[in-house]
Amino acid sequence: MMKLRAILSSLLLFSMPVVAFAQSDSSPFLSSTAPDLEITATPQNPGANTPVSLSLGSSALDLADSSITWYQNGKALAQGTGVTAATVTTGALGSRLNITAAVTAPDGTQEQAQTTIIPTQIDLLFDGNTYVPPFYQGRALPSAGTMIRAQALAYFKRADGTLVPPSQISYTWKEGGSVVGTASGTGRSSAFLPAPSLYGSTVLEVDAASLDNSFTGSASIIIPAAPVQLVLYQDHPLYGIVYDNAIVSGASIAQSQATFAVVPYFAQARSPNDPNLAYTWSVNGSSVSSSAQDPSEITLNAQNSSGQAAVSVDITHATNIFLSAQGSWSISLGGVGAFGGSALQSTRSTQSGNLFNVGQ
Amino acid sequence: MSGNNAMKITTIIRFILIGIIVLLIGALSGWYFYLSSRNAAHGSSASIGGLGAALSFNGSGGSTQHNQQIASGITTASTAAASSASSSSPLWEVDPAPVAGMGFLSGSSTQLVYIERANGYVFNADPATHGNGRVTNTLMPKIYRAYVSGDGAILERAIDDSGTITTFLGSVATATATSSGSATLSGIYLQPNLLQVALNTKNNALFYLAANSKGGVDGFIQSWNGTKATKIFSSVVGSWNVSYLADGRIILLESPQDGIPGYAYTLSSNGSLNPLLASGVPGLTILPQSGGKDLVYGSADGTSVSLFTLATTSPVVTTLQTVADKCVWMPGISMIVYCAVPVSAPQENFLSQWYQGIAHTADNWWKIDLSDGQEALVYSPGSGGASLDVQNPVMDPTGTYIAFQNSVDGSLWVLNVTMTQ
């Protein structure tokens, strides 16, 4: 009985390589991936029509002296001794690249590694809940003390052309390298996050994966804290605020009286006259108190003469201590000349609206 | 004796009183005739502003600037028209006063309809004859933005005294060649504070964005008659620029910022966004083509601007340093695009500064043929010519004229591209 067991065991032991060898003769691929052979793709989550660098690594095999053949969707891609790298280009969204690296070691050992590359696209959009004027074509940027509004649009396209809906995607949001657990989760494709600190910036990242893990993607962006930008415009009696032509220092206005409006781009405000904003105006060194109705505007009156007015304004916020902005402009009214001290008066009018000779 | 004295005194007093009465009558008569002469002079100047003046379609009268000149005796309508029509320059200043917007009408004859910013009046101009006339007398002051569709629908957007954005959608029922400037701009006001509005002439619809209660924006489609709007889009991000192409596509562009990736999409009826480009582009501006798949887009990386064309699968960078906002497609399924290109290379952070009205350019006009990538200079004002910072260019259906605004002063210009080539 013992002898019979030994004979049967020997037969079983020596037959296994034959079976394995037979499989290798009938197919270029072996039926399993060796655990110590790995393909690394860079970038890890490529988009459509994107070159991808492939690298083969092993902790056990001498790849430098091994015969390596790369296959892309069953077709030979690259071949040679020690060819541990290859490059492929992804197709359109919805396509797949099946990559196989078949290795024959110097001692005849044959192993393979496989990976599948599915192009995905993650668009990471953001802006700030800050003020920009009507009809402004640019983006509202987040400033210190405000919020970032972010949205991730994940394009995980299946082979049948359908997209994996956001409800079936898990999103992981990171700000400054730290996971924001309150914003992350299944279907959490948008996030409200605090803006960077004053003069700082942050890296906003999002990782997305379908619930079945067949698709993955990631995106990141560097978001600086935008400074509050004060831009001065003329509030023209016929045309309104002339947003298309900002008043720059040294500007000349033909009229001897004109009203100017300062616009605080990216401020934490619903409008320039937001009650949380405090304006401090001065003209030619003299402070001028603000109008309660339109604190963001000032009217200059050269009293039928001409000259230059040095206008400056400081803006602060009632609750956002990071909001502090200053602006200054030199404006000529009614032609070229110099405002004399006597031409500048700050006596308060008794008329409604508190129309100053220099004021609002 | 005393009786005689009394009679003399009475007589003297009587004569004095008669004299006083005569003098009073004379003075009042003189004052009456004086006032009558002043009223006649005032009545003759009522034509300032164009109302009631001889506003034939082919006359230059009617615009604010031209009628002020006429009343001041600087020029006459016939003189102005004759001098403009005889000009050999391909460039025509249609209206030196700030204009809120314009558009070419569809049809056999080329008509440019525009709206003056100060008053909301609608004007009709003929680029071929340089004729210009006011169509409406419906006063709507301080119009910031206006849009004109091919079949005469007019959108006028203003900001009222409380800071509310108003949007008026109207049309001029009949604008004929003999319009006397007395037509009424009839229409409706849409809901207040619409952030972005775009018209589509093919299906008589408009698309607009409005702030929602969650801090983001919702997008709606509704018909021009103001019937119930249908929400088809929602986003937490509020910074979008929209356009509604004649082929029915709604294009959403994430509002650009120098150096920051932006994205552009086609919005489908189910609210899904289909990317126009495979990845974000810094400071992305776009010019999609109605009825075609070709695309012109710009990139602003914070230090410079570049313009790309995309006619196949791979974008091609042009030599032109400009933004897509300054470009316009030749109508129809063409591969020709015209772009205004700054003479001097734009400085850093140009895009946001241009949008804020801080930076201005002086532009030449170029033509790009996407079929072979050829670029050609088609018009330059020259060193003594007008310095034009081109804004909002539109092209007429025949591909002959480009209308645009000068961003510096809002004036309206037309370039005849066939005269330049």
PDB file of N, CA, C and O in Angstrom, chain A residues 225-277:
ATOM      1  N   ALA A 225      -5.863  82.094  -2.490  1.00  0.00           N
ATOM      2  CA  ALA A 225      -6.826  83.044  -1.939  1.00  0.00           C
ATOM      3  C   ALA A 225      -6.703  84.334  -2.740  1.00  0.00           C
ATOM      4  O   ALA A 225      -5.653  84.966  -2.759  1.00  0.00           O
ATOM      5  N   ALA A 226      -7.780  84.701  -3.419  1.00  0.00           N
ATOM      6  CA  ALA A 226      -7.730  85.905  -4.247  1.00  0.00           C
ATOM      7  C   ALA A 226      -7.798  87.145  -3.362  1.00  0.00           C
ATOM      8  O   ALA A 226      -8.628  87.207  -2.444  1.00  0.00           O
ATOM      9  N   PRO A 227      -6.966  88.128  -3.598  1.00  0.00           N
ATOM     10  CA  PRO A 227      -7.106  89.385  -2.861  1.00  0.00           C
ATOM     11  C   PRO A 227      -8.350  90.123  -3.327  1.00  0.00           C
ATOM     12  O   PRO A 227      -8.739  90.027  -4.500  1.00  0.00           O
ATOM     13  N   VAL A 228      -8.990  90.828  -2.405  1.00  0.00           N
ATOM     14  CA  VAL A 228     -10.128  91.665  -2.791  1.00  0.00           C
ATOM     15  C   VAL A 228      -9.583  92.817  -3.633  1.00  0.00           C
ATOM     16  O   VAL A 228      -8.670  93.523  -3.222  1.00  0.00           O
ATOM     17  N   GLN A 229     -10.145  92.966  -4.798  1.00  0.00           N
ATOM     18  CA  GLN A 229      -9.635  93.922  -5.778  1.00  0.00           C
ATOM     19  C   GLN A 229     -10.621  95.076  -5.925  1.00  0.00           C
ATOM     20  O   GLN A 229     -11.790  94.864  -6.234  1.00  0.00           O
ATOM     21  N   LEU A 230     -10.154  96.289  -5.667  1.00  0.00           N
ATOM     22  CA  LEU A 230     -11.019  97.465  -5.792  1.00  0.00           C
ATOM     23  C   LEU A 230     -10.796  98.109  -7.160  1.00  0.00           C
ATOM     24  O   LEU A 230      -9.676  98.492  -7.500  1.00  0.00           O
ATOM     25  N   VAL A 231     -11.865  98.223  -7.907  1.00  0.00           N
ATOM     26  CA  VAL A 231     -11.799  98.846  -9.232  1.00  0.00           C
ATOM     27  C   VAL A 231     -12.805  99.988  -9.256  1.00  0.00           C
ATOM     28  O   VAL A 231     -13.958  99.830  -8.836  1.00  0.00           O
ATOM     29  N   LEU A 232     -12.368 101.141  -9.751  1.00  0.00           N
ATOM     30  CA  LEU A 232     -13.206 102.340  -9.756  1.00  0.00           C
ATOM     31  C   LEU A 232     -13.776 102.568 -11.145  1.00  0.00           C
ATOM     32  O   LEU A 232     -13.069 102.433 -12.153  1.00  0.00           O
ATOM     33  N   TYR A 233     -15.067 102.879 -11.187  1.00  0.00           N
ATOM     34  CA  TYR A 233     -15.738 103.181 -12.448  1.00  0.00           C
ATOM     35  C   TYR A 233     -16.530 104.480 -12.297  1.00  0.00           C
ATOM     36  O   TYR A 233     -16.927 104.854 -11.199  1.00  0.00           O
ATOM     37  N   GLN A 234     -16.784 105.129 -13.417  1.00  0.00           N
ATOM     38  CA  GLN A 234     -17.670 106.279 -13.393  1.00  0.00           C
ATOM     39  C   GLN A 234     -19.110 105.794 -13.406  1.00  0.00           C
ATOM     40  O   GLN A 234     -19.462 104.902 -14.187  1.00  0.00           O
ATOM     41  N   ASP A 235     -19.935 106.360 -12.530  1.00  0.00           N
ATOM     42  CA  ASP A 235     -21.379 106.110 -12.580  1.00  0.00           C
ATOM     43  C   ASP A 235     -21.976 107.255 -13.384  1.00  0.00           C
ATOM     44  O   ASP A 235     -22.253 108.328 -12.847  1.00  0.00           O
ATOM     45  N   HIS A 236     -22.120 107.020 -14.662  1.00  0.00           N
ATOM     46  CA  HIS A 236     -22.510 108.069 -15.602  1.00  0.00           C
ATOM     47  C   HIS A 236     -24.021 108.303 -15.525  1.00  0.00           C
ATOM     48  O   HIS A 236     -24.784 107.337 -15.431  1.00  0.00           O
ATOM     49  N   PRO A 237     -24.453 109.547 -15.602  1.00  0.00           N
ATOM     50  CA  PRO A 237     -25.894 109.826 -15.502  1.00  0.00           C
ATOM     51  C   PRO A 237     -26.709 109.225 -16.638  1.00  0.00           C
ATOM     52  O   PRO A 237     -27.905 108.956 -16.457  1.00  0.00           O
ATOM     53  N   LEU A 238     -26.082 109.006 -17.795  1.00  0.00           N
ATOM     54  CA  LEU A 238     -26.816 108.427 -18.930  1.00  0.00           C
ATOM     55  C   LEU A 238     -26.593 106.928 -19.064  1.00  0.00           C
ATOM     56  O   LEU A 238     -27.500 106.199 -19.451  1.00  0.00           O
ATOM     57  N   TYR A 239     -25.385 106.473 -18.791  1.00  0.00           N
ATOM     58  CA  TYR A 239     -25.022 105.100 -19.124  1.00  0.00           C
ATOM     59  C   TYR A 239     -24.956 104.171 -17.923  1.00  0.00           C
ATOM     60  O   TYR A 239     -24.796 102.973 -18.077  1.00  0.00           O
ATOM     61  N   GLY A 240     -25.082 104.716 -16.711  1.00  0.00           N
ATOM     62  CA  GLY A 240     -24.904 103.880 -15.538  1.00  0.00           C
ATOM     63  C   GLY A 240     -23.431 103.675 -15.245  1.00  0.00           C
ATOM     64  O   GLY A 240     -22.568 104.415 -15.709  1.00  0.00           O
ATOM     65  N   ILE A 241     -23.120 102.633 -14.487  1.00  0.00           N
ATOM     66  CA  ILE A 241     -21.739 102.350 -14.132  1.00  0.00           C
ATOM     67  C   ILE A 241     -21.033 101.785 -15.368  1.00  0.00           C
ATOM     68  O   ILE A 241     -21.446 100.772 -15.929  1.00  0.00           O
ATOM     69  N   VAL A 242     -19.961 102.431 -15.757  1.00  0.00           N
ATOM     70  CA  VAL A 242     -19.274 102.061 -17.000  1.00  0.00           C
ATOM     71  C   VAL A 242     -18.254 100.971 -16.686  1.00  0.00           C
ATOM     72  O   VAL A 242     -17.035 101.214 -16.594  1.00  0.00           O
ATOM     73  N   TYR A 243     -18.746  99.733 -16.566  1.00  0.00           N
ATOM     74  CA  TYR A 243     -17.887  98.603 -16.204  1.00  0.00           C
ATOM     75  C   TYR A 243     -16.843  98.293 -17.279  1.00  0.00           C
ATOM     76  O   TYR A 243     -15.822  97.681 -16.994  1.00  0.00           O
ATOM     77  N   ASP A 244     -17.092  98.700 -18.508  1.00  0.00           N
ATOM     78  CA  ASP A 244     -16.167  98.361 -19.592  1.00  0.00           C
ATOM     79  C   ASP A 244     -14.929  99.242 -19.610  1.00  0.00           C
ATOM     80  O   ASP A 244     -13.993  98.971 -20.365  1.00  0.00           O
ATOM     81  N   ASN A 245     -14.929 100.314 -18.810  1.00  0.00           N
ATOM     82  CA  ASN A 245     -13.803 101.235 -18.859  1.00  0.00           C
ATOM     83  C   ASN A 245     -13.479 101.716 -17.453  1.00  0.00           C
ATOM     84  O   ASN A 245     -14.052 102.690 -16.971  1.00  0.00           O
ATOM     85  N   ALA A 246     -12.586 101.024 -16.789  1.00  0.00           N
ATOM     86  CA  ALA A 246     -12.232 101.345 -15.413  1.00  0.00           C
ATOM     87  C   ALA A 246     -11.469 102.664 -15.358  1.00  0.00           C
ATOM     88  O   ALA A 246     -10.783 103.057 -16.305  1.00  0.00           O
ATOM     89  N   ILE A 247     -11.606 103.339 -14.228  1.00  0.00           N
ATOM     90  CA  ILE A 247     -10.843 104.556 -13.981  1.00  0.00           C
ATOM     91  C   ILE A 247      -9.471 104.151 -13.456  1.00  0.00           C
ATOM     92  O   ILE A 247      -9.365 103.519 -12.402  1.00  0.00           O
ATOM     93  N   VAL A 248      -8.463 104.464 -14.204  1.00  0.00           N
ATOM     94  CA  VAL A 248      -7.107 104.198 -13.735  1.00  0.00           C
ATOM     95  C   VAL A 248      -6.515 105.508 -13.232  1.00  0.00           C
ATOM     96  O   VAL A 248      -6.976 106.592 -13.593  1.00  0.00           O
ATOM     97  N   SER A 249      -5.530 105.410 -12.390  1.00  0.00           N
ATOM     98  CA  SER A 249      -4.913 106.605 -11.824  1.00  0.00           C
ATOM     99  C   SER A 249      -4.348 107.473 -12.937  1.00  0.00           C
ATOM    100  O   SER A 249      -3.685 106.984 -13.841  1.00  0.00           O
ATOM    101  N   GLY A 250      -4.659 108.773 -12.873  1.00  0.00           N
ATOM    102  CA  GLY A 250      -4.248 109.675 -13.930  1.00  0.00           C
ATOM    103  C   GLY A 250      -5.333 109.903 -14.962  1.00  0.00           C
ATOM    104  O   GLY A 250      -5.129 110.635 -15.928  1.00  0.00           O
ATOM    105  N   ALA A 251      -6.500 109.295 -14.746  1.00  0.00           N
ATOM    106  CA  ALA A 251      -7.589 109.437 -15.709  1.00  0.00           C
ATOM    107  C   ALA A 251      -8.103 110.871 -15.708  1.00  0.00           C
ATOM    108  O   ALA A 251      -8.005 111.600 -14.721  1.00  0.00           O
ATOM    109  N   SER A 252      -8.684 111.253 -16.841  1.00  0.00           N
ATOM    110  CA  SER A 252      -9.217 112.589 -16.989  1.00  0.00           C
ATOM    111  C   SER A 252     -10.691 112.493 -17.376  1.00  0.00           C
ATOM    112  O   SER A 252     -11.043 111.751 -18.290  1.00  0.00           O
ATOM    113  N   ILE A 253     -11.543 113.221 -16.660  1.00  0.00           N
ATOM    114  CA  ILE A 253     -12.981 113.248 -16.934  1.00  0.00           C
ATOM    115  C   ILE A 253     -13.325 114.642 -17.436  1.00  0.00           C
ATOM    116  O   ILE A 253     -12.925 115.640 -16.839  1.00  0.00           O
ATOM    117  N   ALA A 254     -14.082 114.708 -18.535  1.00  0.00           N
ATOM    118  CA  ALA A 254     -14.371 116.002 -19.144  1.00  0.00           C
ATOM    119  C   ALA A 254     -15.267 116.865 -18.255  1.00  0.00           C
ATOM    120  O   ALA A 254     -15.133 118.083 -18.230  1.00  0.00           O
ATOM    121  N   GLN A 255     -16.189 116.230 -17.555  1.00  0.00           N
ATOM    122  CA  GLN A 255     -17.130 116.994 -16.750  1.00  0.00           C
ATOM    123  C   GLN A 255     -16.445 117.544 -15.506  1.00  0.00           C
ATOM    124  O   GLN A 255     -15.458 116.995 -15.024  1.00  0.00           O
ATOM    125  N   SER A 256     -17.001 118.628 -14.974  1.00  0.00           N
ATOM    126  CA  SER A 256     -16.463 119.180 -13.733  1.00  0.00           C
ATOM    127  C   SER A 256     -17.086 118.506 -12.519  1.00  0.00           C
ATOM    128  O   SER A 256     -16.643 118.724 -11.393  1.00  0.00           O
ATOM    129  N   GLN A 257     -18.131 117.728 -12.731  1.00  0.00           N
ATOM    130  CA  GLN A 257     -18.724 116.956 -11.644  1.00  0.00           C
ATOM    131  C   GLN A 257     -18.982 115.544 -12.141  1.00  0.00           C
ATOM    132  O   GLN A 257     -19.493 115.351 -13.248  1.00  0.00           O
ATOM    133  N   ALA A 258     -18.621 114.580 -11.351  1.00  0.00           N
ATOM    134  CA  ALA A 258     -18.815 113.188 -11.752  1.00  0.00           C
ATOM    135  C   ALA A 258     -18.952 112.329 -10.512  1.00  0.00           C
ATOM    136  O   ALA A 258     -18.403 112.644  -9.451  1.00  0.00           O
ATOM    137  N   THR A 259     -19.704 111.238 -10.670  1.00  0.00           N
ATOM    138  CA  THR A 259     -19.887 110.269  -9.597  1.00  0.00           C
ATOM    139  C   THR A 259     -19.112 109.004  -9.940  1.00  0.00           C
ATOM    140  O   THR A 259     -19.125 108.556 -11.095  1.00  0.00           O
ATOM    141  N   PHE A 260     -18.443 108.467  -8.945  1.00  0.00           N
ATOM    142  CA  PHE A 260     -17.633 107.275  -9.153  1.00  0.00           C
ATOM    143  C   PHE A 260     -18.089 106.176  -8.196  1.00  0.00           C
ATOM    144  O   PHE A 260     -18.490 106.441  -7.062  1.00  0.00           O
ATOM    145  N   ALA A 261     -18.017 104.959  -8.684  1.00  0.00           N
ATOM    146  CA  ALA A 261     -18.400 103.788  -7.894  1.00  0.00           C
ATOM    147  C   ALA A 261     -17.213 102.852  -7.785  1.00  0.00           C
ATOM    148  O   ALA A 261     -16.567 102.557  -8.790  1.00  0.00           O
ATOM    149  N   VAL A 262     -16.940 102.386  -6.586  1.00  0.00           N
ATOM    150  CA  VAL A 262     -15.874 101.403  -6.407  1.00  0.00           C
ATOM    151  C   VAL A 262     -16.514 100.029  -6.306  1.00  0.00           C
ATOM    152  O   VAL A 262     -17.525  99.843  -5.627  1.00  0.00           O
ATOM    153  N   VAL A 263     -15.983  99.077  -7.033  1.00  0.00           N
ATOM    154  CA  VAL A 263     -16.484  97.707  -7.042  1.00  0.00           C
ATOM    155  C   VAL A 263     -15.474  96.800  -6.361  1.00  0.00           C
ATOM    156  O   VAL A 263     -14.334  96.708  -6.799  1.00  0.00           O
ATOM    157  N   PRO A 264     -15.872  96.138  -5.282  1.00  0.00           N
ATOM    158  CA  PRO A 264     -14.946  95.243  -4.565  1.00  0.00           C
ATOM    159  C   PRO A 264     -15.020  93.814  -5.116  1.00  0.00           C
ATOM    160  O   PRO A 264     -15.772  92.977  -4.620  1.00  0.00           O
ATOM    161  N   TYR A 265     -14.242  93.551  -6.143  1.00  0.00           N
ATOM    162  CA  TYR A 265     -14.236  92.204  -6.719  1.00  0.00           C
ATOM    163  C   TYR A 265     -13.753  91.191  -5.676  1.00  0.00           C
ATOM    164  O   TYR A 265     -12.757  91.415  -4.983  1.00  0.00           O
ATOM    165  N   PHE A 266     -14.476  90.095  -5.598  1.00  0.00           N
ATOM    166  CA  PHE A 266     -14.162  88.924  -4.767  1.00  0.00           C
ATOM    167  C   PHE A 266     -14.342  89.187  -3.272  1.00  0.00           C
ATOM    168  O   PHE A 266     -13.792  88.445  -2.441  1.00  0.00           O
ATOM    169  N   ALA A 267     -15.096  90.235  -2.934  1.00  0.00           N
ATOM    170  CA  ALA A 267     -15.357  90.497  -1.518  1.00  0.00           C
ATOM    171  C   ALA A 267     -16.489  89.601  -1.026  1.00  0.00           C
ATOM    172  O   ALA A 267     -17.335  89.144  -1.799  1.00  0.00           O
ATOM    173  N   GLN A 268     -16.517  89.388   0.271  1.00  0.00           N
ATOM    174  CA  GLN A 268     -17.611  88.657   0.873  1.00  0.00           C
ATOM    175  C   GLN A 268     -18.788  89.619   0.997  1.00  0.00           C
ATOM    176  O   GLN A 268     -18.960  90.285   2.011  1.00  0.00           O
ATOM    177  N   ALA A 269     -19.569  89.700  -0.055  1.00  0.00           N
ATOM    178  CA  ALA A 269     -20.649  90.689  -0.096  1.00  0.00           C
ATOM    179  C   ALA A 269     -21.652  90.297  -1.160  1.00  0.00           C
ATOM    180  O   ALA A 269     -21.312  89.630  -2.140  1.00  0.00           O
ATOM    181  N   ARG A 270     -22.913  90.723  -0.961  1.00  0.00           N
ATOM    182  CA  ARG A 270     -23.942  90.494  -1.972  1.00  0.00           C
ATOM    183  C   ARG A 270     -23.983  91.625  -2.989  1.00  0.00           C
ATOM    184  O   ARG A 270     -24.501  91.463  -4.094  1.00  0.00           O
ATOM    185  N   SER A 271     -23.491  92.777  -2.571  1.00  0.00           N
ATOM    186  CA  SER A 271     -23.464  93.938  -3.448  1.00  0.00           C
ATOM    187  C   SER A 271     -22.410  94.888  -2.895  1.00  0.00           C
ATOM    188  O   SER A 271     -21.970  94.732  -1.745  1.00  0.00           O
ATOM    189  N   PRO A 272     -22.005  95.894  -3.681  1.00  0.00           N
ATOM    190  CA  PRO A 272     -21.033  96.868  -3.149  1.00  0.00           C
ATOM    191  C   PRO A 272     -21.570  97.608  -1.924  1.00  0.00           C
ATOM    192  O   PRO A 272     -20.787  98.080  -1.103  1.00  0.00           O
ATOM    193  N   ASN A 273     -22.884  97.724  -1.800  1.00  0.00           N
ATOM    194  CA  ASN A 273     -23.484  98.410  -0.651  1.00  0.00           C
ATOM    195  C   ASN A 273     -23.944  97.441   0.419  1.00  0.00           C
ATOM    196  O   ASN A 273     -24.834  97.751   1.220  1.00  0.00           O
ATOM    197  N   ASP A 274     -23.324  96.273   0.454  1.00  0.00           N
ATOM    198  CA  ASP A 274     -23.632  95.288   1.486  1.00  0.00           C
ATOM    199  C   ASP A 274     -23.443  95.926   2.867  1.00  0.00           C
ATOM    200  O   ASP A 274     -22.427  96.581   3.112  1.00  0.00           O
ATOM    201  N   PRO A 275     -24.381  95.770   3.773  1.00  0.00           N
ATOM    202  CA  PRO A 275     -24.262  96.422   5.093  1.00  0.00           C
ATOM    203  C   PRO A 275     -23.060  95.960   5.898  1.00  0.00           C
ATOM    204  O   PRO A 275     -22.670  96.644   6.859  1.00  0.00           O
ATOM    205  N   ASN A 276     -22.476  94.839   5.545  1.00  0.00           N
ATOM    206  CA  ASN A 276     -21.298  94.369   6.267  1.00  0.00           C
ATOM    207  C   ASN A 276     -20.015  95.062   5.829  1.00  0.00           C
ATOM    208  O   ASN A 276     -18.973  94.901   6.463  1.00  0.00           O
ATOM    209  N   LEU A 277     -20.078  95.798   4.733  1.00  0.00           N
ATOM    210  CA  LEU A 277     -18.894  96.484   4.242  1.00  0.00           C
ATOM    211  C   LEU A 277     -18.850  97.906   4.791  1.00  0.00           C
ATOM    212  O   LEU A 277     -19.872  98.602   4.794  1.00  0.00           O
TER     213      LEU A 277
END
